[in-house]
Short mmCIF file of C-alpha atoms in Angstrom, two decimals:
data_model
loop_
_atom_site.label_atom_id
_atom_site.label_comp_id
_atom_site.label_asym_id
_atom_site.label_seq_id
_atom_site.Cartn_x
_atom_site.Cartn_y
_atom_site.Cartn_z
CA ALA A 1 -0.18 -0.38 -0.60
CA GLN A 2 1.31 3.45 -0.37
CA SER A 3 1.43 5.84 1.72
CA VAL A 4 2.51 9.36 2.11
CA THR A 5 4.19 11.35 5.61
CA GLN A 6 4.68 15.00 6.29
CA PRO A 7 6.20 15.38 10.01
CA ASP A 8 5.24 19.18 10.47
CA ILE A 9 2.37 19.50 10.75
CA HIS A 10 2.66 23.97 11.20
CA ILE A 11 5.78 25.76 10.10
CA THR A 12 6.16 29.47 10.68
CA VAL A 13 9.00 30.97 8.70
CA SER A 14 10.06 34.54 8.00
CA GLU A 15 10.00 36.21 5.15
CA GLY A 16 13.29 36.42 3.19
CA ALA A 17 14.55 33.42 4.98
CA SER A 18 14.29 29.50 3.15
CA LEU A 19 11.90 26.87 3.65
CA GLU A 20 11.81 22.38 3.76
CA LEU A 21 8.49 21.04 3.67
CA ARG A 22 9.91 17.08 4.20
CA CYS A 23 7.50 14.78 2.39
CA ASN A 24 8.52 11.24 3.52
CA TYR A 25 6.40 8.41 1.30
CA SER A 26 6.73 3.97 0.49
CA TYR A 27 5.35 3.09 -2.74
CA GLY A 28 5.97 -0.28 -4.64
CA ALA A 29 7.20 0.61 -7.99
CA THR A 30 8.21 3.66 -9.04
CA PRO A 31 6.72 6.50 -7.52
CA TYR A 32 5.22 9.49 -9.32
CA LEU A 33 5.80 12.63 -7.12
CA PHE A 34 4.03 15.50 -6.53
CA TRP A 35 3.69 18.59 -4.97
CA TYR A 36 0.68 20.25 -4.55
CA VAL A 37 -0.78 24.16 -2.48
CA GLN A 38 -3.62 25.44 -1.06
CA SER A 39 -4.77 28.87 -0.59
CA PRO A 40 -7.63 28.94 1.54
CA GLY A 41 -11.29 28.31 0.10
CA GLN A 42 -8.99 27.48 -2.81
CA GLY A 43 -8.59 23.63 -5.18
CA LEU A 44 -5.19 22.38 -5.03
CA GLN A 45 -2.61 23.94 -7.12
CA LEU A 46 0.45 21.99 -9.13
CA LEU A 47 3.78 23.26 -7.76
CA LEU A 48 6.17 19.80 -9.33
CA LYS A 49 5.81 16.55 -9.86
CA TYR A 50 8.92 14.24 -10.84
CA PHE A 51 7.97 10.93 -12.80
CA SER A 52 11.66 9.83 -14.12
CA GLY A 53 15.36 11.27 -14.24
CA ASP A 54 16.71 14.08 -13.21
CA THR A 55 16.47 14.05 -9.25
CA LEU A 56 15.99 17.42 -8.51
CA VAL A 57 12.27 18.90 -10.00
CA GLN A 58 11.94 22.18 -10.74
CA GLY A 59 8.13 24.44 -10.58
CA ILE A 60 6.62 27.70 -9.97
CA LYS A 61 6.95 29.90 -8.51
CA GLY A 62 10.65 29.44 -7.81
CA PHE A 63 10.09 26.11 -5.28
CA GLU A 64 11.93 23.11 -6.11
CA ALA A 65 11.98 19.17 -4.38
CA GLU A 66 14.13 16.61 -4.09
CA PHE A 67 13.63 12.87 -5.25
CA LYS A 68 16.04 10.60 -2.94
CA ARG A 69 15.30 6.56 -3.83
CA SER A 70 17.28 5.89 -0.62
CA GLN A 71 15.41 7.86 2.14
CA SER A 72 12.00 8.20 -0.01
CA SER A 73 11.65 11.92 0.54
CA PHE A 74 10.89 14.15 -1.80
CA ASN A 75 11.34 17.16 0.44
CA LEU A 76 10.16 20.64 -1.27
CA ARG A 77 12.23 23.98 -0.72
CA LYS A 78 12.38 27.34 -2.02
CA PRO A 79 15.29 29.43 -0.24
CA SER A 80 13.74 33.22 -0.39
CA VAL A 81 10.18 33.00 1.07
CA HIS A 82 7.93 35.23 0.04
CA TRP A 83 4.77 36.51 2.50
CA SER A 84 2.05 34.85 -0.57
CA ASP A 85 3.67 31.88 0.58
CA ALA A 86 1.60 31.70 2.76
CA ALA A 87 -0.70 27.98 1.75
CA GLU A 88 -0.92 25.28 2.76
CA TYR A 89 1.46 21.96 1.35
CA PHE A 90 0.57 18.66 0.38
CA CYS A 91 2.51 16.02 -0.88
CA ALA A 92 1.62 13.44 -3.01
CA VAL A 93 2.75 9.62 -3.96
CA GLY A 94 1.31 7.81 -7.55
CA ALA A 95 1.21 5.51 -10.28
CA LYS A 96 1.85 5.53 -13.91
CA GLY A 97 -0.85 5.81 -15.83
CA ASN A 98 -3.24 6.60 -12.53
CA ALA A 99 -3.12 10.21 -10.94
CA GLY A 100 -6.63 9.90 -9.81
CA LYS A 101 -5.42 7.13 -7.23
CA SER A 102 -2.72 9.56 -5.34
CA THR A 103 -2.89 9.01 -1.65
CA PHE A 104 -2.12 12.82 -0.09
CA GLY A 105 -0.01 13.05 2.86
CA ASP A 106 -1.53 15.83 5.74
CA GLY A 107 -0.49 18.84 4.57
CA THR A 108 1.59 21.22 6.11
CA THR A 109 0.37 24.44 7.01
CA LEU A 110 2.80 27.36 6.32
CA THR A 111 3.09 30.81 8.24
CA VAL A 112 5.09 33.69 6.73
CA LYS A 113 6.90 35.72 8.83
CA PRO A 114 7.06 39.46 8.53
CA GLY B 1 -3.75 25.92 -19.84
CA ALA B 2 -4.93 22.85 -18.38
CA VAL B 3 -7.95 25.08 -16.63
CA VAL B 4 -10.70 23.99 -13.77
CA SER B 5 -12.98 25.13 -12.80
CA GLN B 6 -16.43 24.62 -10.19
CA HIS B 7 -19.69 25.72 -10.43
CA PRO B 8 -21.52 27.20 -7.31
CA SER B 9 -18.17 27.87 -5.49
CA ARG B 10 -19.93 27.47 -2.51
CA VAL B 11 -23.84 26.24 -2.01
CA ILE B 12 -25.92 26.21 1.50
CA CYS B 13 -28.79 24.39 1.21
CA LYS B 14 -31.35 22.87 3.40
CA SER B 15 -31.84 19.30 5.18
CA GLY B 16 -32.84 17.12 2.77
CA THR B 17 -32.57 18.81 -0.60
CA SER B 18 -30.75 17.69 -3.51
CA VAL B 19 -27.90 19.47 -5.33
CA LYS B 20 -26.37 19.63 -7.74
CA ILE B 21 -21.85 20.32 -8.74
CA GLU B 22 -20.22 20.78 -11.72
CA CYS B 23 -16.32 20.63 -12.73
CA ARG B 24 -15.64 21.57 -16.77
CA SER B 25 -12.85 20.68 -18.01
CA LEU B 26 -11.91 24.79 -19.85
CA ASP B 27 -9.05 24.36 -22.83
CA PHE B 28 -8.60 20.58 -22.27
CA GLN B 29 -10.85 17.33 -22.99
CA ALA B 30 -10.83 14.62 -20.16
CA THR B 31 -11.46 10.81 -20.49
CA THR B 32 -11.17 10.97 -16.63
CA MET B 33 -12.71 13.17 -13.43
CA PHE B 34 -11.73 13.37 -9.97
CA TRP B 35 -14.32 13.75 -7.54
CA TYR B 36 -12.64 14.73 -3.32
CA ARG B 37 -13.58 15.77 -0.29
CA GLN B 38 -11.84 17.65 1.98
CA PHE B 39 -13.30 18.20 5.93
CA PRO B 40 -11.55 21.41 7.69
CA LYS B 41 -8.10 20.53 7.98
CA GLN B 42 -7.40 18.12 6.55
CA SER B 43 -5.93 16.19 2.82
CA LEU B 44 -8.89 14.71 0.07
CA MET B 45 -10.20 12.28 0.55
CA LEU B 46 -10.81 10.93 -3.04
CA MET B 47 -14.91 9.14 -3.36
CA ALA B 48 -14.84 8.28 -7.09
CA THR B 49 -13.67 8.62 -10.36
CA SER B 50 -15.86 9.97 -13.41
CA ASN B 51 -15.03 8.06 -16.81
CA GLU B 52 -17.43 9.67 -19.67
CA GLY B 53 -19.71 7.42 -21.16
CA SER B 54 -19.42 4.80 -18.61
CA LYS B 55 -20.64 4.32 -14.87
CA ALA B 56 -18.53 6.10 -11.83
CA THR B 57 -16.44 4.73 -10.22
CA TYR B 58 -17.02 4.17 -5.84
CA GLU B 59 -14.28 3.85 -3.70
CA GLN B 60 -15.31 1.64 -0.77
CA GLY B 61 -17.81 3.42 1.83
CA VAL B 62 -18.56 6.37 -0.53
CA GLU B 63 -22.45 5.64 -1.09
CA LYS B 64 -23.16 5.44 -5.02
CA ASP B 65 -26.29 6.25 -4.31
CA LYS B 66 -26.44 9.38 -1.75
CA PHE B 67 -23.88 10.68 -4.75
CA LEU B 68 -24.21 10.67 -8.47
CA ILE B 69 -21.86 11.21 -10.58
CA ASN B 70 -22.37 11.64 -14.34
CA HIS B 71 -19.84 12.05 -17.11
CA ALA B 72 -21.88 12.47 -20.12
CA SER B 73 -19.04 14.55 -21.99
CA LEU B 74 -15.70 14.81 -22.78
CA THR B 75 -15.36 18.57 -20.77
CA LEU B 76 -18.45 18.24 -18.05
CA SER B 77 -18.47 15.22 -14.57
CA THR B 78 -21.49 16.81 -11.96
CA LEU B 79 -21.56 16.10 -8.47
CA THR B 80 -25.16 15.20 -7.25
CA VAL B 81 -25.71 15.24 -3.66
CA THR B 82 -29.26 13.40 -2.78
CA SER B 83 -30.32 13.83 0.12
CA ALA B 84 -28.25 16.46 1.77
CA HIS B 85 -28.05 16.42 5.42
CA PRO B 86 -25.56 18.27 7.30
CA GLU B 87 -22.81 15.62 7.50
CA ASP B 88 -22.70 15.63 3.95
CA SER B 89 -21.24 19.38 5.06
CA SER B 90 -17.78 19.58 3.10
CA PHE B 91 -15.53 21.24 1.27
CA TYR B 92 -15.83 18.92 -2.48
CA ILE B 93 -12.94 19.11 -5.44
CA CYS B 94 -13.60 18.20 -8.33
CA SER B 95 -10.02 17.39 -11.08
CA ALA B 96 -9.40 16.29 -14.32
CA CYS B 97 -7.16 14.46 -16.62
CA GLY B 98 -6.20 15.28 -20.43
CA THR B 99 -6.91 12.70 -23.03
CA ARG B 100 -3.39 12.32 -24.01
CA SER B 101 -1.41 11.87 -20.41
CA THR B 102 -3.29 10.03 -16.90
CA ASP B 103 -0.66 11.24 -15.10
CA THR B 104 -1.38 14.27 -14.42
CA GLN B 105 -4.80 15.47 -12.18
CA TYR B 106 -5.89 19.14 -12.11
CA PHE B 107 -7.70 21.05 -9.65
CA GLY B 108 -11.33 22.48 -9.22
CA PRO B 109 -11.25 25.53 -7.43
CA GLY B 110 -14.04 23.28 -5.06
CA THR B 111 -17.24 23.98 -3.97
CA ARG B 112 -18.12 24.87 0.06
CA LEU B 113 -21.26 22.86 -0.05
CA THR B 114 -23.50 23.95 3.63
CA VAL B 115 -25.99 22.52 4.63
CA LEU B 116 -28.28 23.08 7.39
#
């Protein structure tokens, strides 16, 4: 069975500081990995995805994530956080050709201090 | 590209009434759409998979007679919550996969349902 763990329920960073959101997954085959962002009362926006190839993936809004198979991790990073980045972040793992069967983590709430 | 809309964005209804939520892919054709439910401060729970022209596939524990799904075209899927009760109050989100690739899903903005 596939699963996703986001160890940090809530993270607070100062504007301009760097950010790392952790994601650990369990999956029997080669995982398809995703990071989404959700603003209050909104749907999910895809930040980036990893299917294969280069393990460092660049996404939108200055985010990147690194796939580490040995650690079963797919952590999300941003070098300098902006106040508009405050939101809920979800990591998800899925199967090739079946995105809807993705399993989502419980999410990490990011608060940005001025 | 890959824009998904939902209508209405929020709805308030009385207990016992039915509510229909529409999910549209605006700039691509979607053979498969998905319906999720999200409770406050929680993750998404997949309710059902909607395939154009065929019956929806429901996840375990989801009542198919309660949550009617219709996917009549490649750009539209509807979720009808029948005989709604207060416990059906939730945030409902749809997503869609394009005909070229089912590896990535694109999410709608969600519908907030409140049943009084």
